[in-house]
XYZ file of C-alpha atoms in Angstrom:
744
model
C -19.552 -4.853 -29.189
C -22.214 -3.214 -31.286
C -23.685 0.131 -30.387
C -27.414 -0.130 -29.836
C -30.304 2.186 -29.083
C -32.735 1.569 -26.256
C -35.404 3.653 -24.563
C -35.467 4.155 -20.771
C -38.398 6.104 -19.293
C -39.031 7.652 -22.691
C -35.394 8.725 -23.117
C -33.365 7.299 -26.012
C -29.924 6.174 -24.837
C -27.040 4.258 -26.381
C -25.334 1.151 -25.097
C -23.551 -1.955 -26.245
C -25.073 -5.239 -27.180
C -24.657 -7.595 -24.234
C -24.397 -4.750 -21.716
C -26.690 -4.847 -18.700
C -29.563 -2.413 -18.396
C -28.331 -1.110 -15.035
C -24.856 -0.232 -16.317
C -26.337 1.717 -19.246
C -28.711 3.516 -16.888
C -25.868 4.393 -14.515
C -23.800 5.806 -17.348
C -26.562 8.170 -18.500
C -27.604 9.180 -14.991
C -30.882 7.261 -14.705
C -31.231 5.974 -11.159
C -32.337 2.400 -10.540
C -32.436 1.185 -6.908
C -30.166 -1.763 -6.050
C -28.476 -3.603 -3.204
C -26.655 -6.644 -4.498
C -25.321 -4.998 -7.662
C -21.866 -3.414 -7.561
C -20.026 -2.223 -10.647
C -16.817 -4.048 -9.666
C -18.391 -7.366 -8.661
C -20.083 -10.184 -10.527
C -23.845 -10.080 -10.934
C -25.766 -12.182 -8.416
C -29.280 -10.795 -8.992
C -30.411 -11.986 -5.571
C -31.899 -8.856 -4.002
C -34.359 -8.086 -6.898
C -34.495 -4.428 -5.912
C -33.592 -3.317 -9.427
C -36.768 -4.698 -11.039
C -37.854 -2.728 -14.108
C -40.818 -3.019 -16.473
C -39.699 -4.091 -19.960
C -42.263 -3.627 -22.707
C -43.466 -7.002 -23.890
C -42.459 -8.867 -20.718
C -45.302 -10.032 -18.483
C -43.216 -9.620 -15.283
C -40.692 -7.023 -14.150
C -37.066 -8.064 -14.749
C -33.880 -7.373 -12.737
C -31.904 -4.625 -14.471
C -28.568 -5.997 -13.246
C -28.860 -9.376 -15.003
C -30.993 -8.430 -17.997
C -28.960 -7.585 -21.077
C -29.961 -4.750 -23.342
C -31.061 -5.428 -26.890
C -31.689 -3.101 -29.805
C -35.056 -1.378 -29.680
C -35.768 -2.339 -26.077
C -38.210 -0.086 -24.203
C -38.306 -0.150 -20.440
C -39.586 1.816 -17.490
C -37.965 2.240 -14.103
C -40.599 4.346 -12.389
C -44.006 3.489 -13.866
C -46.685 1.930 -11.686
C -45.696 -1.656 -12.509
C -42.002 -1.124 -11.740
C -42.692 0.871 -8.563
C -45.097 -1.765 -7.252
C -42.520 -4.501 -7.790
C -39.772 -2.447 -6.142
C -41.988 -1.603 -3.142
C -42.858 -5.285 -2.686
C -39.174 -6.226 -2.649
C -38.457 -3.427 -0.194
C -41.156 -4.669 2.156
C -39.709 -8.174 1.990
C -36.174 -6.977 2.742
C -37.352 -5.029 5.793
C -39.203 -7.955 7.382
C -36.339 -8.893 9.687
C -34.350 -5.679 9.636
C -34.009 -4.097 13.089
C -35.219 -0.572 13.770
C -31.836 0.614 15.040
C -30.997 3.477 12.706
C -30.346 5.871 15.635
C -27.402 3.758 16.838
C -26.154 2.372 13.535
C -22.850 3.740 12.227
C -24.180 3.378 8.703
C -26.946 5.888 9.421
C -26.825 8.810 7.051
C -24.957 6.912 4.339
C -26.958 3.679 4.333
C -28.215 2.478 0.952
C -31.052 0.572 2.606
C -32.089 3.684 4.516
C -32.039 5.826 1.373
C -34.016 3.371 -0.742
C -36.503 2.697 2.041
C -37.351 6.408 2.175
C -38.569 6.256 -1.426
C -39.775 2.701 -1.781
C -40.595 1.629 1.763
C -44.025 1.475 3.382
C -45.194 2.970 6.649
C -47.031 -0.231 7.513
C -45.731 -3.804 7.354
C -47.928 -6.855 6.835
C -45.425 -8.912 8.775
C -46.535 -9.421 12.375
C -44.289 -12.295 13.507
C -41.180 -11.783 15.617
C -38.051 -10.692 13.852
C -35.151 -13.102 13.705
C -31.874 -12.305 15.454
C -28.480 -13.399 14.117
C -25.511 -13.724 16.442
C -22.594 -11.465 15.586
C -19.204 -12.897 14.725
C -15.811 -11.524 15.726
C -14.016 -11.272 12.383
C -10.991 -9.314 13.510
C -9.762 -5.951 14.715
C -10.944 -3.913 11.731
C -14.578 -4.845 11.022
C -17.499 -4.895 13.443
C -20.457 -7.116 12.588
C -24.176 -6.598 13.218
C -25.448 -9.501 11.150
C -29.106 -9.092 12.102
C -28.996 -6.118 9.726
C -27.718 -8.278 6.849
C -29.989 -8.452 3.790
C -28.020 -11.258 2.080
C -26.847 -9.130 -0.825
C -23.594 -11.209 -0.818
C -21.438 -8.228 -1.785
C -18.948 -9.104 0.968
C -18.851 -12.733 -0.160
C -18.219 -11.790 -3.773
C -15.628 -9.197 -2.820
C -13.634 -11.822 -0.950
C -13.824 -14.371 -3.736
C -13.353 -12.015 -6.672
C -11.233 -9.082 -5.479
C -9.418 -10.064 -2.283
C -8.936 -13.552 -3.680
C -9.649 -15.212 -0.346
C -12.981 -16.950 0.166
C -13.511 -16.073 3.832
C -17.221 -15.194 3.982
C -20.110 -17.296 2.770
C -23.721 -18.259 3.287
C -24.726 -21.053 5.643
C -28.250 -22.415 6.073
C -31.261 -21.876 3.814
C -34.336 -19.694 3.745
C -35.096 -18.110 7.096
C -31.913 -19.659 8.548
C -29.527 -18.251 5.927
C -26.584 -16.438 7.518
C -23.551 -14.684 6.054
C -20.545 -15.503 8.214
C -16.823 -16.294 8.036
C -15.712 -19.849 7.430
C -12.733 -19.625 9.804
C -12.618 -18.656 13.468
C -9.405 -16.643 12.996
C -11.322 -13.856 11.338
C -10.728 -12.006 8.098
C -7.110 -12.195 6.942
C -7.131 -10.198 3.733
C -4.969 -7.101 3.323
C -7.943 -5.524 1.504
C -10.624 -6.494 4.026
C -11.737 -2.955 4.864
C -13.302 -2.621 1.427
C -16.066 -4.951 2.627
C -17.198 -2.094 4.862
C -17.561 0.128 1.812
C -19.438 -2.419 -0.310
C -21.882 -3.386 2.448
C -25.124 -1.512 1.611
C -26.439 -1.719 5.171
C -24.907 -1.536 8.643
C -24.005 -5.228 8.865
C -20.275 -4.517 8.431
C -18.885 -1.298 9.863
C -15.470 0.021 10.848
C -14.490 -1.180 14.325
C -11.993 1.653 15.021
C -14.581 4.215 13.862
C -17.514 2.647 15.765
C -19.695 5.196 17.548
C -17.207 7.928 16.741
C -19.341 10.519 15.002
C -22.255 10.714 12.559
C -21.358 10.623 8.875
C -23.090 13.927 8.095
C -21.076 15.711 10.769
C -17.743 14.999 9.054
C -15.873 16.961 6.420
C -14.314 14.985 3.565
C -10.935 16.093 2.247
C -9.466 14.660 -0.943
C -6.075 13.150 -0.224
C -3.500 10.558 -1.277
C -2.467 7.417 0.599
C 1.285 7.270 1.110
C 2.212 3.741 2.163
C 3.071 2.240 -1.203
C 3.910 2.974 -4.813
C 0.309 3.330 -5.952
C -0.716 6.502 -4.174
C -4.320 5.393 -3.770
C -6.885 8.189 -3.850
C -8.712 8.609 -0.544
C -11.118 10.810 1.351
C -9.928 11.802 4.787
C -13.036 12.410 6.888
C -12.585 14.782 9.802
C -14.586 16.167 12.738
C -13.498 19.010 15.035
C -9.952 18.898 13.774
C -9.545 15.138 14.166
C -9.269 12.455 11.484
C -12.135 10.075 12.185
C -12.122 7.826 9.129
C -10.452 7.192 5.771
C -12.402 5.819 2.796
C -11.625 5.103 -0.845
C -11.963 7.719 -3.577
C -12.596 6.460 -7.106
C -9.759 6.730 -9.629
C -9.882 4.012 -12.266
C -6.301 4.444 -13.442
C -4.804 4.350 -9.935
C -6.778 2.414 -7.310
C -10.143 1.900 -9.058
C -12.526 2.033 -6.081
C -10.462 0.082 -3.517
C -7.768 0.846 -0.936
C -5.600 -1.383 1.217
C -6.199 -1.783 4.946
C -3.016 0.093 5.853
C -4.238 3.034 3.757
C -7.611 2.895 5.505
C -6.621 2.450 9.154
C -3.178 4.017 9.581
C -4.808 7.296 10.684
C -5.091 5.822 14.185
C -1.411 6.628 14.645
C -2.374 10.290 14.937
C -3.581 9.574 18.470
C -0.528 7.560 19.467
C 1.056 8.423 22.809
C 4.382 8.335 20.944
C 3.544 11.430 18.855
C 6.313 13.992 18.814
C 4.519 17.236 19.661
C 7.061 19.681 21.134
C 10.673 20.600 20.218
C 13.283 19.097 22.516
C 16.990 19.642 23.018
C 19.511 17.475 24.839
C 21.600 19.325 27.443
C 24.099 17.390 29.578
C 22.537 14.201 28.271
C 19.098 15.225 29.552
C 16.104 16.094 27.393
C 14.432 19.480 27.824
C 11.411 20.934 26.101
C 12.218 24.082 24.162
C 10.580 26.785 22.099
C 10.793 26.517 18.346
C 13.190 29.426 18.202
C 15.367 27.929 20.896
C 15.400 24.486 19.285
C 16.147 25.881 15.816
C 18.997 28.031 17.131
C 20.374 25.005 18.976
C 20.175 22.917 15.786
C 21.762 25.570 13.555
C 24.624 26.230 15.970
C 25.286 22.506 16.254
C 25.425 22.079 12.483
C 27.691 25.108 12.034
C 30.064 24.126 14.841
C 30.468 20.605 13.470
C 30.626 21.359 9.773
C 33.337 23.729 8.706
C 33.418 22.908 4.988
C 30.396 20.684 4.291
C 32.359 17.452 4.026
C 31.419 16.466 7.582
C 27.648 16.894 7.076
C 25.159 14.286 5.936
C 21.389 13.980 5.618
C 19.174 10.929 5.456
C 15.450 10.709 4.868
C 12.535 8.351 5.033
C 10.979 7.105 1.809
C 7.706 8.478 3.140
C 8.774 12.117 2.923
C 6.888 14.333 0.486
C 8.366 15.549 -2.781
C 8.644 19.017 -1.261
C 10.458 17.823 1.851
C 12.849 15.711 -0.195
C 13.642 18.559 -2.563
C 14.287 21.136 0.126
C 16.417 18.798 2.229
C 18.670 17.886 -0.689
C 18.911 21.571 -1.550
C 19.927 22.366 2.033
C 22.477 19.553 2.057
C 24.108 20.622 -1.173
C 23.833 24.258 -0.135
C 26.124 23.389 2.785
C 28.635 21.948 0.336
C 27.846 18.290 1.015
C 26.887 15.450 -1.312
C 26.391 13.020 1.561
C 22.692 12.219 1.314
C 20.486 9.213 0.660
C 17.032 7.731 1.112
C 17.980 4.061 0.582
C 18.529 3.178 4.225
C 17.417 -0.447 3.890
C 19.687 -1.270 0.935
C 22.469 -3.791 1.463
C 24.393 -2.064 -1.313
C 23.174 1.460 -2.121
C 26.221 2.197 -4.251
C 24.239 1.964 -7.464
C 22.856 5.152 -8.947
C 20.904 3.578 -11.778
C 17.470 2.064 -11.274
C 15.307 -0.251 -13.324
C 12.536 1.827 -14.894
C 8.970 0.580 -15.125
C 7.569 0.432 -18.636
C 3.984 -0.630 -17.899
C 1.244 1.403 -16.212
C -1.059 0.244 -13.444
C -4.163 -0.070 -15.590
C -2.182 -1.871 -18.321
C -1.315 -4.653 -15.875
C -4.813 -6.075 -16.231
C -4.128 -6.795 -19.908
C -0.958 -8.849 -19.511
C -0.944 -12.555 -20.280
C 2.097 -13.492 -18.191
C 4.017 -12.084 -15.211
C 7.369 -13.116 -13.783
C 7.756 -12.009 -10.149
C 11.349 -11.743 -8.929
C 12.036 -11.316 -5.215
C 8.659 -10.168 -3.961
C 5.733 -11.162 -1.796
C 3.692 -8.829 -3.966
C 0.441 -9.406 -2.099
C 1.797 -7.934 1.132
C 4.265 -5.434 -0.323
C 2.039 -3.794 -2.929
C -1.543 -5.044 -2.378
C -3.128 -2.748 -4.962
C -0.626 -3.777 -7.656
C -1.124 -7.401 -6.678
C -4.857 -6.840 -7.170
C -4.197 -5.799 -10.777
C -2.123 -8.952 -11.361
C -4.909 -11.061 -9.889
C -7.397 -9.461 -12.289
C -5.086 -10.409 -15.137
C -4.986 -14.029 -13.932
C -8.794 -14.105 -13.832
C -8.649 -13.149 -17.513
C -6.319 -16.057 -18.261
C -2.836 -14.707 -17.489
C -0.217 -17.014 -15.964
C 2.341 -16.117 -13.294
C 5.848 -17.420 -12.599
C 7.954 -16.561 -9.550
C 11.633 -16.609 -8.594
C 11.545 -16.167 -4.842
C 13.244 -17.171 -1.634
C 10.026 -18.594 -0.241
C 6.780 -20.078 -1.511
C 4.343 -17.310 -0.688
C 0.593 -17.447 -0.211
C -0.400 -15.553 -3.337
C -4.120 -15.211 -4.059
C -3.669 -16.623 -7.548
C -1.982 -19.681 -9.020
C 1.779 -19.664 -9.627
C 2.495 -21.884 -12.624
C 6.288 -21.981 -12.163
C 7.632 -21.365 -8.669
C 11.432 -21.432 -8.576
C 12.924 -21.244 -5.078
C 16.381 -19.727 -4.887
C 18.474 -18.352 -2.047
C 19.451 -14.663 -2.330
C 23.097 -15.559 -2.914
C 22.066 -17.689 -5.894
C 19.632 -15.230 -7.488
C 22.231 -13.905 -9.946
C 23.024 -17.445 -11.098
C 19.311 -18.254 -11.445
C 18.543 -15.132 -13.481
C 21.625 -15.770 -15.602
C 20.205 -19.207 -16.393
C 16.879 -17.670 -17.410
C 18.637 -15.091 -19.607
C 20.721 -17.769 -21.301
C 17.566 -19.801 -21.947
C 15.886 -16.713 -23.440
C 18.919 -16.132 -25.712
C 19.117 -19.794 -26.721
C 17.943 -19.047 -30.255
C 20.477 -16.256 -30.680
C 23.731 -17.539 -29.117
C 25.714 -14.814 -30.894
C 24.023 -12.264 -28.588
C 25.042 -14.055 -25.399
C 27.534 -12.118 -23.271
C 30.711 -13.914 -22.201
C 29.669 -14.251 -18.560
C 26.913 -16.661 -19.654
C 29.400 -19.165 -21.113
C 29.795 -21.059 -17.856
C 26.129 -20.841 -16.850
C 24.245 -24.138 -16.735
C 20.652 -23.847 -17.950
C 18.266 -26.009 -15.957
C 14.779 -27.092 -16.931
C 13.235 -24.597 -14.502
C 15.098 -21.793 -16.288
C 13.797 -23.024 -19.655
C 10.209 -23.169 -18.381
C 10.319 -19.561 -17.180
C 12.020 -18.428 -20.391
C 9.403 -20.215 -22.517
C 6.611 -18.444 -20.641
C 8.173 -15.070 -21.408
C 8.942 -15.856 -25.046
C 5.514 -17.333 -25.784
C 3.561 -14.521 -24.159
C 2.213 -11.677 -26.253
C 2.107 -9.175 -23.419
C 4.287 -10.134 -20.461
C 5.920 -8.222 -17.619
C 8.866 -8.903 -15.298
C 8.300 -7.556 -11.783
C 11.280 -6.754 -9.563
C 10.391 -6.766 -5.863
C 11.624 -5.426 -2.540
C 13.783 -8.418 -1.617
C 16.445 -7.163 -4.019
C 17.113 -4.219 -1.680
C 18.611 -6.475 0.966
C 20.788 -8.333 -1.532
C 24.436 -7.184 -1.920
C 24.166 -8.119 -5.611
C 21.195 -5.813 -6.201
C 22.914 -4.075 -9.125
C 23.492 -7.340 -10.926
C 19.980 -8.614 -10.261
C 18.446 -5.394 -11.547
C 20.634 -5.487 -14.669
C 19.755 -9.130 -15.363
C 16.020 -8.373 -15.036
C 16.499 -5.538 -17.516
C 18.441 -7.808 -19.907
C 15.832 -10.593 -19.655
C 13.045 -8.122 -20.410
C 14.872 -6.697 -23.430
C 15.847 -10.108 -24.784
C 12.320 -11.493 -24.493
C 10.723 -8.173 -25.530
C 8.547 -7.875 -22.440
C 7.780 -4.992 -20.106
C 9.195 -4.253 -16.660
C 7.687 -3.176 -13.349
C 10.013 -2.128 -10.539
C 8.311 -2.281 -7.140
C 11.547 -2.430 -5.162
C 11.445 1.326 -4.602
C 8.572 1.776 -2.180
C 6.432 4.615 -0.830
C 7.646 7.947 -2.257
C 10.999 6.673 -3.523
C 10.324 7.917 -7.033
C 9.992 11.442 -5.666
C 13.418 10.988 -4.045
C 14.778 9.918 -7.420
C 13.097 12.917 -9.077
C 14.939 15.398 -6.845
C 18.234 13.488 -6.779
C 18.201 12.545 -3.103
C 21.235 10.289 -3.399
C 24.920 11.017 -3.789
C 26.702 11.703 -7.050
C 30.176 11.924 -5.570
C 29.424 11.773 -1.857
C 28.642 9.050 0.670
C 25.610 6.768 0.411
C 23.401 5.665 3.298
C 25.595 2.806 4.508
C 28.708 4.965 4.289
C 27.075 7.902 6.069
C 25.950 5.705 8.953
C 29.393 4.132 9.281
C 31.442 7.300 8.742
C 33.060 9.908 10.959
C 30.722 12.698 9.844
C 30.149 15.186 12.634
C 26.674 16.564 11.870
C 23.518 14.963 10.562
C 19.932 15.801 9.674
C 17.686 12.748 9.979
C 14.254 13.258 8.438
C 11.478 11.028 9.811
C 13.842 8.099 10.360
C 13.457 5.280 12.893
C 16.666 3.240 12.588
C 15.384 0.112 14.351
C 13.117 -0.479 11.376
C 14.422 1.742 8.590
C 18.145 0.925 8.476
C 19.794 -2.147 7.005
C 22.120 -2.420 9.998
C 20.301 -0.641 12.834
C 22.656 -1.535 15.685
C 25.670 -0.126 13.852
C 23.730 2.975 12.740
C 22.515 3.826 16.244
C 25.953 3.226 17.736
C 27.662 5.522 15.221
C 25.069 8.278 15.518
C 25.428 8.147 19.303
C 29.117 9.170 19.175
C 30.028 12.045 21.479
C 31.445 14.010 18.545
C 28.319 13.555 16.379
C 25.592 16.213 16.379
C 22.230 14.888 15.171
C 19.151 16.928 14.266
C 16.065 14.700 14.010
C 12.820 15.766 12.384
C 10.214 13.218 13.465
C 6.498 12.642 13.899
C 7.015 10.016 16.627
C 9.367 9.775 19.592
C 10.852 6.305 19.444
C 13.487 5.360 22.014
C 16.227 4.918 19.424
C 15.633 8.418 18.069
C 15.973 9.922 21.542
C 19.106 7.885 22.174
C 21.250 9.408 19.425
C 19.583 12.786 18.711
C 20.741 16.120 20.109
C 17.641 18.020 19.055
C 14.227 16.711 17.999
C 11.973 18.909 15.879
C 8.346 17.704 15.701
C 7.013 17.527 12.144
C 3.448 17.125 10.988
C 2.210 13.815 9.647
C 1.078 13.503 6.052
C -2.522 13.940 7.242
C -1.481 17.312 8.663
C 0.517 18.782 5.798
C 0.278 19.449 2.092
C 2.571 17.616 -0.252
C 3.092 15.567 -3.389
C 3.415 11.832 -3.917
C 4.931 10.402 -7.111
C 3.473 7.001 -7.918
C 4.783 4.107 -9.976
C 3.248 5.565 -13.147
C 5.368 8.675 -12.460
C 2.184 10.644 -11.815
C 2.620 13.463 -9.311
C -0.422 13.602 -7.039
C -0.648 16.598 -4.723
C -2.849 16.890 -1.669
C -3.661 19.402 1.045
C -3.650 19.013 4.808
C -6.705 17.221 6.173
C -6.350 18.637 9.702
C -4.136 21.128 11.504
C -0.819 19.959 12.890
C -1.072 18.335 16.311
C 0.543 19.997 19.307
C 3.418 22.252 18.332
C 4.445 20.217 15.276
C 5.051 21.969 11.956
C 4.991 20.833 8.301
C 8.323 19.237 7.461
C 8.978 21.375 4.397
C 8.570 24.548 6.465
C 10.998 23.294 9.100
C 13.641 22.503 6.465
C 13.094 25.910 4.838
C 13.585 27.758 8.133
C 16.713 25.718 8.893
C 18.107 26.696 5.481
C 17.249 30.358 6.101
C 18.991 30.321 9.491
C 22.007 28.610 7.911
C 22.024 31.489 5.393
C 21.602 29.251 2.344
C 20.208 31.010 -0.710
C 17.258 29.885 -2.839
C 14.629 29.128 -0.174
C 12.237 32.006 -0.841
C 9.122 29.828 -0.772
C 5.809 30.830 0.784
C 3.743 27.785 -0.151
C 4.338 24.078 -0.735
C 2.990 24.392 -4.297
C 5.888 26.707 -5.129
C 8.304 24.061 -3.867
C 6.557 21.349 -5.893
C 6.657 23.430 -9.079
C 10.421 23.877 -8.757
C 11.021 20.266 -7.717
C 9.112 18.816 -10.681
C 11.260 20.770 -13.143
C 14.485 19.855 -11.356
C 16.988 17.715 -13.249
C 19.241 15.807 -10.861
C 22.852 15.071 -11.641
C 23.647 11.409 -12.229
C 26.700 9.236 -12.067
C 26.271 5.945 -13.882
C 28.658 3.031 -13.755
C 28.681 -0.157 -15.786
C 27.285 -3.182 -13.979
C 29.439 -6.287 -14.347
C 27.714 -9.623 -13.840
C 29.519 -12.163 -11.699
C 28.153 -15.658 -11.193
C 30.118 -16.249 -8.035
C 27.741 -17.004 -5.195
C 27.895 -15.174 -1.884
C 29.282 -17.937 0.336
C 27.352 -17.441 3.541
C 23.803 -18.327 4.473
C 21.557 -15.358 3.799
C 18.813 -13.777 5.855
C 15.838 -12.159 4.148
C 14.117 -9.750 6.520
C 10.605 -8.746 5.482
C 8.331 -6.606 7.609
C 4.630 -7.270 7.750
C 2.544 -4.748 5.759
C 1.770 -3.083 9.080
C 5.365 -2.536 10.136
C 6.754 -0.887 7.008
C 6.596 2.707 8.253
C 6.078 4.626 11.460
C 2.419 5.337 10.835
C 1.252 1.772 10.349
C 3.439 0.661 13.261
C 1.605 3.084 15.546
C -1.888 2.083 14.381
C -3.267 -0.114 17.172
C -5.988 -1.845 15.142
C -3.594 -2.845 12.348
C -1.233 -4.378 14.880
C -4.076 -6.527 16.231
C -4.849 -8.137 12.866
C -3.625 -11.598 11.891
C -1.340 -10.019 9.297
C -0.019 -7.526 11.819
C 0.896 -10.333 14.231
C 2.996 -12.326 11.744
C 6.247 -13.202 13.476
C 8.101 -16.205 12.111
C 11.551 -17.132 10.827
C 11.108 -19.882 8.248
C 14.025 -22.139 7.395
C 14.411 -25.395 5.450
C 15.312 -28.630 7.216
C 18.766 -28.717 5.647
C 19.562 -25.113 6.575
C 18.164 -25.581 10.085
C 20.554 -28.492 10.547
C 23.500 -26.358 9.440
C 22.482 -23.546 11.792
C 21.622 -26.007 14.584
C 18.101 -24.622 14.859
C 14.983 -26.378 16.112
C 11.314 -25.433 16.266
C 11.662 -24.267 19.865
C 14.471 -21.816 19.046
C 14.589 -18.119 18.246
C 16.440 -16.751 15.234
C 17.447 -13.140 15.911
C 14.574 -12.925 18.360
C 11.955 -14.436 16.019
C 10.347 -17.903 16.537
C 11.641 -20.541 14.135
C 9.420 -22.573 11.801
C 11.141 -25.400 9.936
C 9.644 -26.473 6.603
C 10.678 -26.744 2.998
C 8.778 -23.717 1.724
C 12.066 -21.786 1.856
C 15.066 -22.217 -0.400
C 18.086 -23.885 1.128
C 20.838 -21.570 2.229
C 18.683 -18.833 3.720
C 16.328 -17.880 6.531
C 13.196 -15.904 5.693
C 12.154 -13.650 8.562
C 8.627 -12.249 8.306
C 7.943 -10.069 11.309
C 6.889 -6.781 12.854
C 9.941 -6.792 15.133
C 12.883 -4.442 14.583
C 15.575 -5.677 12.251
C 18.594 -7.446 13.764
C 21.800 -8.246 11.941
């Protein structure tokens, strides 16, 4: 692009040849009214509100679709431009209802704001206004389509960002309506962003509806905690309650979008399952206690069941803050124990090495090929999937090695189905195909590997790409051969000289890695939950969902000789079953903390509201426990002090060589994937998310051949989940996609 000079309202500004007038004006702070234009969407130029007077043009021109040229002179506020803008405003208000006093958009409505400056007190239109019937488009978005001004932002968002064409225009002229094509409602995991892009009150938040006026709320900068991105958000509060969550712009992290689970999980704060008071179990009966009484009970239990540290273990949720993770590992090791872990859902957490990501979020848009291994990326990491989709719109291709054919919102050029027990063999075939030109570099274990055409196709895509990435997904966590799979992905990336992206470690897992919340010489998660340890601290854990083998974990923790201290935000039945004391901790909306995202960026945030009930910030509870246990080094007065120490901490490591074996695991495998709204306690307790189509997913998919082996039919249940028989799943496995608790 060539730098050019243009003049706007007498002010000389610089832009690029081919750049629109409105984008140049926005960059230099010159305001031009608009409705249909959005910086992240294609230009439709259908509202005409951005008309400007360009010298030499007989008629005003739309600033959004008119490209700047060198020497151009234009006016946004002279008489000609203002007259054109006022005429458009009058036209747009012809059918708009006069319902600002009851509209949730009031106070932050673009139409309202523009009408104040460009609207008229008197309308020439005397006919009756048209009324458009509202559509039920799901549990998250409320429609008032009579307010719609046909800007088509929602339509373009669906087609261009969400990647699902769900909204569109039907009819013509006076009868034009914007409505969904399907009766099931909106099914995108990014649907809530349509609320933000709507410039009027046609689409508003259903959970927020009639809650409070926008100008009455305080906005607190915060970080979303449900995935590896750490999307930037505003938490909007009123009288100590979180009323709404909206996106906060950060181009390098989440741009201007957030996922639905980031937007609506706050509803869990009002759940009847909130843990709000300390409780202790006496004679197998639960009693409410004071904080001092509960802490003394917990400390005495730990001391009485842990003489030398070897009988103590701690486990934590991946959603814990950096500060909580650091202090809990410090407490654990201060007691002389190395029995700690955060990898509760791993089939084999013995590994201590992880695949490092070598590409940043914003760099993903520039790739020309992606290989996805073991991931339904769209549901697991929606904001990362959005970046991949943007790359595909720019011409990038995508290959996948998965257990199931997933409904991605972009084309998969090579889709290789493979059962989990055959993933090592499949990746070995791809690696051998990549090394075909350099056989001297092939390791011995590849000698017996047979390279199939599908392996060659995937290898060719990687070798022919200029800027490719291999993405390792969450499904690897449930695979006993996770070490080998991770090593093969690393070897394939190195051999083909492409980048890597590891999305298998979710939520705040990278913070857990930063502080060394895994054993060096002690027991890992599976071993802890199957061991004869006598005392435990469980931090924000709900075994039914969080553990790889929940039944075994709950049974072992419920032993009469096991003393369990649980720090939780919610009181689930399983937690009450095995715990001896429950200490209520604040949610991430109610505490300060730090989230480490996939770019290894540490993003800190403050509490949006005060802790509910008698709950306390988790880091403070762990600190007080350490003080009462007389462990040194916990002289912290603020979470920032903890973060400063944690971010300079260098964890000890114990690395072991990974040996690749091409022997398949002989049994039929089960892949258990939670819906996006069942991945952590907060989304599980958000009522609106559970009512969405995505939240209701509950199906065990199996191929015809595997169904025959397992003697399953369409009317059966597999581990409590309805069976669907089709060939979208690799033979030799069952893919369970559900919000139900895991069963082994």
